[in-house]
Short mmCIF file of C-alpha atoms in Angstrom, two decimals:
data_model
loop_
_atom_site.label_atom_id
_atom_site.label_comp_id
_atom_site.label_asym_id
_atom_site.label_seq_id
_atom_site.Cartn_x
_atom_site.Cartn_y
_atom_site.Cartn_z
CA MET A 1 43.74 -10.43 23.38
CA ALA A 2 43.28 -9.53 26.98
CA ALA A 3 39.74 -9.65 28.31
CA VAL A 4 39.88 -5.96 29.25
CA CYS A 5 39.90 -3.32 26.52
CA ASP A 6 38.93 0.33 26.81
CA HIS A 7 38.55 0.70 23.02
CA ARG A 8 40.98 3.59 23.19
CA THR A 9 41.25 4.10 19.44
CA LEU A 10 38.30 3.72 17.08
CA SER A 11 38.36 3.44 13.32
CA LEU A 12 35.85 4.82 10.84
CA SER A 13 37.60 2.98 8.02
CA SER A 14 37.49 -0.62 6.86
CA SER A 15 40.05 -3.02 8.29
CA SER A 16 43.44 -3.54 6.63
CA TYR A 17 42.10 -6.91 5.42
CA VAL A 18 39.98 -5.08 2.84
CA LYS A 19 43.03 -4.82 0.56
CA SER A 20 42.98 -8.57 -0.03
CA THR A 21 39.24 -8.85 -0.71
CA GLY A 22 38.55 -6.85 -3.86
CA TYR A 23 35.93 -4.73 -2.09
CA SER A 24 36.13 -1.06 -2.98
CA TRP A 25 34.28 1.41 -0.76
CA PRO A 26 32.13 3.75 -2.89
CA THR A 27 33.55 7.24 -3.03
CA GLU A 28 32.14 10.08 -0.95
CA GLN A 29 30.45 11.48 -4.06
CA GLN A 30 28.93 8.08 -4.90
CA ARG A 31 27.65 7.60 -1.37
CA GLU A 32 26.12 11.07 -1.26
CA ALA A 33 24.50 10.69 -4.68
CA ALA A 34 23.11 7.26 -3.71
CA ALA A 35 21.04 8.84 -0.92
CA ILE A 36 19.39 11.56 -3.03
CA LEU A 37 16.60 11.23 -5.56
CA GLN A 38 17.22 13.05 -8.83
CA PRO A 39 15.12 15.09 -9.08
CA ALA A 40 13.81 15.20 -5.53
CA PRO A 41 9.99 14.77 -5.63
CA ARG A 42 8.29 18.06 -4.75
CA GLY A 43 11.21 18.93 -2.50
CA LYS A 44 10.13 16.42 0.16
CA LEU A 45 13.28 14.34 0.29
CA LYS A 46 16.03 16.05 2.22
CA ARG A 47 19.72 15.41 1.83
CA THR A 48 20.71 12.77 4.35
CA ALA A 49 24.41 12.44 3.56
CA PRO A 50 26.44 12.83 6.76
CA SER A 51 28.67 15.70 7.68
CA GLU A 52 32.37 14.92 7.67
CA ASP A 53 32.99 17.31 10.57
CA ASN A 54 34.23 15.72 13.82
CA PHE A 55 34.28 12.18 12.41
CA GLY A 56 30.69 12.23 11.13
CA PRO A 57 28.07 9.77 12.39
CA PHE A 58 28.70 6.91 9.92
CA CYS A 59 31.58 4.53 9.26
CA ALA A 60 32.83 2.33 6.44
CA PRO A 61 31.94 -1.38 6.56
CA LEU A 62 34.44 -3.25 8.74
CA VAL A 63 35.21 -5.93 6.10
CA LEU A 64 36.95 -8.29 8.51
CA PRO A 65 38.06 -11.82 7.57
CA GLY A 66 35.03 -14.03 6.92
CA ASP A 67 32.62 -11.09 6.65
CA GLU A 68 30.00 -11.03 3.91
CA LEU A 69 31.77 -8.33 1.89
CA SER A 70 35.03 -10.25 2.19
CA GLU A 71 33.35 -13.26 0.60
CA ASP A 72 31.26 -11.30 -1.93
CA PRO A 73 33.10 -8.00 -2.53
CA ASP A 74 31.28 -7.28 -5.81
CA TYR A 75 27.78 -7.29 -4.35
CA PRO A 76 25.93 -4.60 -6.33
CA PRO A 77 25.03 -1.36 -4.53
CA GLN A 78 21.42 -0.22 -4.36
CA SER A 79 20.98 3.55 -4.46
CA ILE A 80 17.65 5.15 -3.69
CA GLN A 81 17.23 5.60 -7.45
CA ASP A 82 17.72 1.84 -7.93
CA TRP A 83 15.29 1.16 -5.11
CA MET A 84 12.64 3.43 -6.62
CA ALA A 85 13.03 1.76 -10.01
CA ASP A 86 12.53 -1.77 -8.62
CA LYS A 87 9.25 -2.96 -10.11
CA ASP A 88 8.92 -5.69 -7.47
CA ARG A 89 9.17 -3.27 -4.56
CA ASN A 90 6.15 -3.20 -2.26
CA GLU A 91 4.80 0.22 -1.35
CA VAL A 92 3.22 1.16 1.95
CA ARG A 93 -0.23 2.34 1.00
CA LEU A 94 -3.67 2.85 2.46
CA GLY A 95 -5.21 -0.50 3.32
CA LYS A 96 -1.83 -2.28 3.43
CA ASN A 97 0.10 -0.26 5.95
CA THR A 98 0.52 -2.48 9.02
CA ILE A 99 3.43 -4.68 10.09
CA TYR A 100 2.18 -7.71 12.01
CA VAL A 101 4.39 -9.56 14.47
CA ALA A 102 3.44 -13.18 15.15
CA ALA A 103 4.50 -14.63 18.48
CA PRO A 104 6.09 -18.09 18.64
CA PRO A 105 3.51 -20.83 18.00
CA ALA A 106 1.81 -22.50 20.92
CA VAL A 107 2.55 -26.19 21.46
CA GLU A 108 -0.22 -28.76 21.80
CA PRO A 109 0.17 -31.26 24.68
CA SER A 110 0.50 -34.10 22.18
CA VAL A 111 3.81 -32.65 20.99
CA SER A 112 5.08 -31.21 24.27
CA PHE A 113 8.51 -32.72 23.51
CA VAL A 114 8.96 -29.94 20.94
CA LYS A 115 9.56 -27.44 23.76
CA SER A 116 12.92 -29.06 24.48
CA TRP A 117 14.01 -28.35 20.91
CA SER A 118 14.44 -24.68 21.80
CA GLU A 119 16.84 -25.46 24.66
CA PRO A 120 20.52 -25.34 23.64
CA LYS A 121 22.89 -28.05 24.81
CA HIS A 122 25.88 -25.73 25.29
CA ALA A 123 24.44 -22.76 27.19
CA ASP A 124 27.19 -22.44 29.82
CA GLY A 125 24.89 -23.70 32.54
CA PHE A 126 22.66 -20.66 32.95
CA SER A 127 19.27 -19.54 31.75
CA VAL A 128 18.11 -16.07 30.75
CA GLU A 129 14.75 -14.69 29.80
CA ALA A 130 14.01 -15.03 26.09
CA PRO A 131 13.08 -11.92 24.09
CA ASP A 132 9.52 -10.82 24.65
CA VAL A 133 7.45 -10.45 21.50
CA GLU A 134 5.85 -7.25 22.82
CA ASP A 135 9.27 -5.64 23.32
CA ILE A 136 10.29 -6.57 19.79
CA ALA A 137 7.05 -5.16 18.40
CA GLU A 138 7.59 -1.93 20.34
CA TYR A 139 11.09 -1.59 18.92
CA LEU A 140 9.85 -2.19 15.38
CA LYS A 141 7.17 0.47 15.88
CA ALA A 142 9.96 2.97 16.56
CA PHE A 143 12.34 1.68 13.90
CA PHE A 144 9.65 1.74 11.19
CA TYR A 145 8.12 4.92 12.57
CA GLY A 146 5.17 5.92 10.40
CA ILE A 147 4.01 2.32 9.86
CA ALA A 148 1.57 0.72 12.29
CA VAL A 149 2.89 -2.35 14.12
CA LYS A 150 0.48 -4.85 15.68
CA LEU A 151 0.72 -8.23 17.34
CA LEU A 152 -1.03 -11.09 15.62
CA PRO A 153 -3.46 -12.83 18.02
CA SER A 154 -1.51 -15.41 20.05
CA SER A 155 -4.05 -18.11 19.19
CA THR A 156 -3.23 -17.92 15.47
CA LEU A 157 -0.51 -20.60 15.37
CA CYS A 158 -0.08 -23.92 17.15
CA LEU A 159 2.31 -26.83 16.63
CA THR A 160 0.66 -30.23 16.45
CA ARG A 161 1.29 -33.76 15.24
CA TRP A 162 1.53 -34.37 11.51
CA ASN A 163 -0.53 -37.26 10.11
CA GLY A 164 -0.81 -38.98 13.47
CA SER A 165 2.93 -39.50 13.97
CA THR A 166 3.83 -40.69 17.48
CA SER A 167 7.59 -40.27 17.17
CA SER A 168 9.37 -37.89 19.56
CA THR A 169 11.79 -37.04 16.73
CA PRO A 170 9.38 -36.72 13.77
CA ARG A 171 10.54 -35.83 10.29
CA HIS A 172 7.53 -33.52 10.00
CA ILE A 173 5.41 -31.56 12.42
CA GLY A 174 2.15 -29.75 11.81
CA LEU A 175 1.64 -26.01 12.13
CA ASN A 176 -2.04 -25.30 12.68
CA THR A 177 -3.09 -21.86 11.41
CA GLN A 178 -6.81 -22.15 12.31
CA THR A 179 -7.69 -22.59 8.63
CA GLU A 180 -5.25 -25.35 7.68
CA CYS A 181 -2.46 -27.55 9.01
CA ILE A 182 0.86 -26.96 7.22
CA ARG A 183 3.61 -29.55 7.12
CA ILE A 184 6.93 -28.32 8.56
CA ARG A 185 10.01 -30.42 7.92
CA THR A 186 12.36 -31.11 10.83
CA ARG A 187 15.82 -32.61 11.15
CA ALA A 188 18.50 -33.23 13.73
CA ALA A 189 20.84 -30.24 14.10
CA ARG A 190 24.07 -30.94 12.23
CA ASP A 191 26.26 -29.38 14.92
CA GLY A 192 24.33 -30.84 17.85
CA ILE A 193 23.75 -27.53 19.65
CA PHE A 194 19.99 -28.05 19.43
CA ALA A 195 18.17 -31.38 19.32
CA ARG A 196 16.19 -30.59 16.16
CA GLN A 197 15.62 -27.80 13.67
CA LEU A 198 12.63 -26.58 11.67
CA ASN A 199 12.75 -25.84 7.97
CA LEU A 200 12.79 -22.10 7.20
CA ASP A 201 11.16 -22.34 3.77
CA ASP A 202 8.17 -24.20 5.20
CA LEU A 203 7.74 -21.56 7.89
CA LEU A 204 7.91 -18.76 5.32
CA ASP A 205 5.19 -20.49 3.32
CA ALA A 206 3.11 -20.68 6.49
CA ALA A 207 3.70 -16.96 7.11
CA ILE A 208 2.39 -16.19 3.63
CA SER A 209 -0.75 -18.20 4.34
CA ILE A 210 -1.62 -16.13 7.44
CA LEU A 211 -0.76 -12.70 6.04
CA PRO A 212 -3.69 -10.44 7.03
CA GLU A 213 -5.51 -8.48 4.33
CA ASP A 214 -4.38 -5.12 5.71
CA ALA A 215 -0.78 -6.20 6.26
CA PHE A 216 2.15 -4.51 4.64
CA ALA A 217 4.35 -7.26 6.07
CA LEU A 218 4.39 -10.02 8.66
CA LEU A 219 7.23 -11.16 10.91
CA LEU A 220 7.07 -14.62 12.48
CA LEU A 221 9.26 -15.19 15.55
CA VAL A 222 10.27 -18.73 16.51
CA PRO A 223 12.40 -19.95 19.44
CA PHE A 224 13.58 -22.99 17.46
CA ASP A 225 16.75 -23.46 15.49
CA LEU A 226 16.23 -23.28 11.72
CA TYR A 227 17.80 -24.68 8.57
CA GLU A 228 17.23 -23.78 4.96
CA SER A 229 19.22 -26.14 2.74
CA PRO A 230 20.66 -29.61 3.41
CA ASP A 231 24.16 -28.13 3.62
CA ASP A 232 23.28 -25.50 6.26
CA ASP A 233 24.35 -25.88 9.85
CA PHE A 234 21.70 -23.32 10.73
CA THR A 235 20.13 -20.04 9.66
CA CYS A 236 18.80 -17.20 11.81
CA GLY A 237 16.15 -15.98 9.43
CA ARG A 238 15.15 -14.76 6.03
CA ALA A 239 12.60 -12.59 4.29
CA TYR A 240 10.59 -13.23 1.17
CA GLY A 241 10.61 -9.52 0.43
CA GLY A 242 8.27 -9.71 -2.55
CA SER A 243 5.80 -11.76 -0.52
CA ARG A 244 6.09 -9.36 2.45
CA VAL A 245 6.92 -12.02 5.04
CA ALA A 246 9.93 -12.72 7.24
CA VAL A 247 10.84 -15.41 9.75
CA ILE A 248 13.54 -15.12 12.38
CA SER A 249 14.82 -17.53 14.98
CA THR A 250 16.05 -16.28 18.36
CA ALA A 251 17.70 -19.63 19.18
CA ARG A 252 21.31 -18.92 18.17
CA TYR A 253 21.29 -15.49 19.79
CA HIS A 254 21.10 -17.06 23.25
CA PRO A 255 23.95 -15.39 25.22
CA GLY A 256 24.82 -18.73 26.80
CA LEU A 257 26.07 -19.87 23.40
CA ASP A 258 28.46 -16.96 22.88
CA ARG A 259 31.58 -18.73 24.10
CA HIS A 260 30.77 -21.87 22.12
CA GLN A 261 30.05 -19.89 18.94
CA ASN A 262 32.90 -17.39 19.42
CA VAL A 263 30.54 -14.41 19.40
CA PRO A 264 32.17 -11.22 20.72
CA ARG A 265 30.48 -9.51 23.64
CA LEU A 266 33.19 -7.05 24.55
CA HIS A 267 33.59 -6.05 20.90
CA GLY A 268 30.04 -6.14 19.68
CA TRP A 269 28.87 -2.88 18.09
CA PRO A 270 29.96 -0.13 18.66
CA ALA A 271 33.22 -1.49 20.10
CA SER A 272 33.60 -3.58 16.93
CA HIS A 273 35.27 -0.46 15.51
CA CYS A 274 38.05 -0.69 18.11
CA GLU A 275 41.31 -0.67 16.16
CA ARG A 276 42.94 -3.09 18.57
CA TYR A 277 40.16 -5.59 17.99
CA MET A 278 40.20 -5.08 14.22
CA ARG A 279 43.94 -5.75 14.09
CA ALA A 280 43.52 -8.91 16.15
CA CYS A 281 40.82 -10.21 13.79
CA CYS A 282 43.02 -9.55 10.77
CA SER A 283 46.06 -11.22 12.32
CA GLU A 284 44.05 -14.38 12.90
CA ALA A 285 43.20 -14.72 9.21
CA ASP A 286 45.08 -17.40 7.30
CA ASN A 287 48.19 -16.02 5.60
CA ALA A 288 47.26 -12.49 6.66
CA GLY A 289 50.36 -11.82 8.74
CA ALA A 290 50.57 -8.81 10.98
CA ALA A 291 48.00 -6.24 9.90
CA ARG A 292 48.93 -2.60 10.02
CA PRO A 293 46.61 -0.32 12.00
CA ASN A 294 44.29 1.99 10.15
CA LYS A 295 44.91 5.73 10.29
CA LYS A 296 42.73 7.59 12.74
CA ARG A 297 40.84 10.61 11.46
CA LYS A 298 40.84 13.21 14.21
CA GLY A 299 38.17 15.70 15.07
CA LYS A 300 38.69 18.77 17.17
CA ASP A 301 37.51 17.26 20.44
CA ALA A 302 38.14 13.54 19.89
CA PRO A 303 39.25 11.98 23.20
CA SER A 304 42.48 10.01 23.35
CA ASN A 305 41.17 7.75 26.10
CA LEU A 306 37.48 6.96 26.39
CA ALA A 307 37.95 5.59 29.88
CA GLU A 308 38.55 9.15 31.04
CA ILE A 309 34.99 10.18 30.21
CA ALA A 310 33.06 6.96 30.83
CA SER A 311 31.28 8.14 33.96
CA PRO A 312 27.48 7.57 33.77
CA SER A 313 26.99 11.07 35.19
CA HIS A 314 28.93 12.70 32.37
CA ASP A 315 27.16 15.73 30.85
CA TRP A 316 25.38 14.86 27.58
CA THR A 317 26.42 18.18 26.06
CA THR A 318 30.01 16.91 26.20
CA TYR A 319 28.97 13.61 24.64
CA ALA A 320 27.46 15.55 21.77
CA ALA A 321 30.87 17.07 21.07
CA LEU A 322 32.19 13.58 20.27
CA SER A 323 31.52 11.66 17.13
CA PRO A 324 28.39 9.53 17.49
CA LEU A 325 30.57 6.40 17.35
CA HIS A 326 32.67 7.60 20.28
CA ALA A 327 29.55 8.59 22.20
CA ALA A 328 28.09 5.12 21.58
CA VAL A 329 31.16 3.45 23.08
CA VAL A 330 31.01 5.77 26.09
CA GLY A 331 27.31 4.95 26.54
CA GLN A 332 28.05 1.24 26.36
CA ASN A 333 30.96 1.50 28.78
CA ALA A 334 28.74 3.20 31.34
CA LEU A 335 27.13 -0.20 32.04
CA PRO A 336 28.91 -3.07 33.82
CA SER A 337 31.06 -5.17 31.51
CA LEU A 338 29.41 -8.09 29.76
CA GLU A 339 32.62 -10.05 30.30
CA ASP A 340 32.80 -9.92 34.10
CA ASP A 341 29.94 -11.93 35.62
CA PRO A 342 27.14 -10.02 33.87
CA SER A 343 23.72 -9.92 35.45
CA THR A 344 20.83 -11.97 34.14
CA ALA A 345 19.06 -8.72 33.25
CA CYS A 346 21.99 -7.57 31.09
CA LEU A 347 22.14 -10.93 29.30
CA SER A 348 18.39 -10.93 28.69
CA ALA A 349 18.70 -7.40 27.28
CA LEU A 350 21.59 -8.56 25.08
CA TRP A 351 19.38 -11.31 23.67
CA LEU A 352 16.54 -8.86 23.05
CA GLY A 353 18.83 -6.43 21.22
CA ARG A 354 20.08 -9.14 18.89
CA ALA A 355 16.53 -10.20 18.03
CA CYS A 356 15.46 -6.59 17.41
CA ARG A 357 18.39 -5.94 15.10
CA THR A 358 17.70 -9.04 12.99
CA ALA A 359 13.96 -8.35 12.91
CA SER A 360 14.52 -4.83 11.57
CA HIS A 361 16.96 -6.16 8.95
CA GLU A 362 14.58 -8.79 7.60
CA LEU A 363 11.60 -6.44 7.53
CA GLY A 364 13.80 -3.94 5.70
CA HIS A 365 13.90 -6.47 2.88
CA CYS A 366 10.09 -6.41 2.80
CA LEU A 367 10.42 -2.70 1.97
CA GLY A 368 12.65 -3.67 -0.95
CA ILE A 369 15.89 -2.55 0.73
CA ASP A 370 18.78 -4.73 -0.43
CA HIS A 371 21.98 -5.57 1.43
CA CYS A 372 24.05 -2.45 1.98
CA VAL A 373 27.60 -1.92 0.70
CA TYR A 374 27.83 1.83 1.35
CA TRP A 375 28.37 2.01 5.11
CA ALA A 376 28.37 0.02 8.32
CA CYS A 377 24.60 -0.44 8.44
CA VAL A 378 21.94 -2.74 9.84
CA MET A 379 21.09 -3.71 6.24
CA GLN A 380 24.54 -5.19 5.59
CA GLY A 381 24.61 -8.87 4.75
CA THR A 382 26.07 -11.13 7.42
CA ALA A 383 28.10 -14.29 6.97
CA SER A 384 28.32 -15.34 10.63
CA LEU A 385 27.03 -14.72 14.12
CA LYS A 386 30.28 -12.89 14.86
CA GLU A 387 29.66 -10.45 12.04
CA ASP A 388 26.05 -10.02 13.11
CA ALA A 389 27.16 -8.93 16.60
CA ARG A 390 29.59 -6.39 15.10
CA GLN A 391 27.04 -4.54 12.99
CA PRO A 392 25.14 -1.43 14.08
CA PRO A 393 21.38 -1.22 14.70
CA PHE A 394 20.89 1.90 12.59
CA LEU A 395 20.32 2.59 8.90
CA CYS A 396 22.98 4.37 6.88
CA PRO A 397 22.09 7.59 4.99
CA VAL A 398 21.26 5.68 1.79
CA ASP A 399 18.90 3.18 3.39
CA LEU A 400 17.45 5.74 5.77
CA ALA A 401 16.43 7.82 2.74
CA LYS A 402 14.55 4.80 1.37
CA LEU A 403 12.77 4.17 4.66
CA LEU A 404 11.75 7.80 5.14
CA TYR A 405 10.40 7.96 1.61
CA ALA A 406 8.42 4.72 2.16
CA THR A 407 6.95 5.76 5.50
CA GLY A 408 6.60 9.50 5.03
CA ALA A 409 8.10 10.02 8.50
CA SER A 410 10.69 12.63 9.41
CA ARG A 411 14.18 11.61 10.38
CA ASP A 412 14.06 13.50 13.68
CA ASP A 413 10.71 12.07 14.81
CA ARG A 414 11.92 8.57 14.00
CA TYR A 415 15.15 9.00 15.96
CA LEU A 416 13.26 10.39 18.93
CA ALA A 417 10.92 7.37 18.88
CA ILE A 418 13.90 5.00 18.89
CA LEU A 419 15.53 7.02 21.66
CA ALA A 420 12.38 6.71 23.78
CA PHE A 421 12.49 2.93 23.35
CA CYS A 422 16.20 2.76 24.21
CA ASN A 423 15.60 4.75 27.38
CA LYS A 424 13.23 2.02 28.57
CA GLN A 425 16.01 -0.59 28.39
CA PRO A 426 18.40 0.36 31.22
CA ASP A 427 20.21 -3.00 31.19
CA SER A 428 20.92 -3.14 27.47
CA HIS A 429 24.43 -2.33 26.25
CA LEU A 430 23.23 -2.19 22.64
CA PHE A 431 20.39 0.21 23.34
CA ALA A 432 22.52 2.34 25.67
CA ALA A 433 25.01 2.70 22.82
CA PHE A 434 22.26 3.39 20.29
CA ALA A 435 20.77 6.07 22.54
CA ALA A 436 24.15 7.75 22.95
CA TRP A 437 24.70 7.59 19.19
CA ILE A 438 21.37 9.34 18.58
CA ARG A 439 22.01 11.95 21.26
CA ALA A 440 25.43 12.80 19.80
CA GLN A 441 24.01 13.03 16.29
CA LEU A 442 21.00 15.12 17.24
CA PRO A 443 22.05 17.22 20.24
CA ARG A 444 19.54 19.97 19.56
CA LEU A 445 16.69 17.45 19.92
CA THR A 446 17.94 15.79 23.08
CA THR A 447 19.11 18.60 25.35
CA SER A 448 15.84 18.47 27.26
CA ASP A 449 15.63 14.65 27.58
#
């Protein structure tokens, strides 16, 4: 594909590859029913199923070659009724209603060599600013609106030597939590992108040990590459939902690794729904042949060429006439391309957006929300970094209903909180797209912004 694409035609449907996977998109009636409690408790839970007028705000999962649903098409759906019936689900309640975010551990001078473990070997020769823990916490406060979000004191965690080892490539390293020193396994990275990796399971156990008494959940951020099983090349994170802890690594989301890891910038969400891109992905699959384009569902005012309305000064009332997906692409296109010598600020914002999206996904599991099969949704499972970049930052109607029930927040207040965060990130393509998506979905709330 050429480097330049205006994403002229967008698809709300799954790719043509879905026919060879066995995945069957739940029907409209099934999706609508999955988002509504029967009976609705005291009339508090509103219908959140999307309107089908003018495209509607939500899309089918992409289901491209190698995607999670391509590999596991029979993954069971979780309706809000299923979620409510889960006996292991943690409830947000008085006294346990705070999400804590733990910053990356400090590093004692005796193990200063560990700092180099977070530096990739294939970063295209440039450096960008790593995601700031305060920015991530601020995003989570908006995403989980209605739940308090606090930073854990920065002095809580510190990496140190384990059992007096003097090796610069130790098999174990200590994580000091102020009350104990926990052994963390390490190993050389199998693919050589990072010098060494930390074991995810050990870090999750450490997160459990520092979970505050008033915590609903705790998220631990680490700048180091992680592994989970001996066969893993790497993992970006995981949640022990029942234990209310999650750990994510920001290492593989470094924009300097995109070319090496074949991560799409031009066709990250929302441009991942570009039909041209979807066809190209399908044609690259083994034995797939030439994939036929999906049919485009037209709304009354759907533009035939987004480039015609991509001006940053375009009136938001016109954006609102588009589908939210189209508006998101227009919002993204208003910023300079990430393909043509992007600024350091844009790349730093790209890294932050990736970390925020993964953090919200893993903490969603702490609320008992399973992987989503209903829509393109931040709670979808991911099988690769490419798929991760293609997925949206928002919750679909089914999972949004679960979150609103858990937090007691209103949909509109939550969206406005997210919009306020997005507006503070002028260099972020992801957050510009997310803001435009919200504005197009809720025009009556945003006309005065």
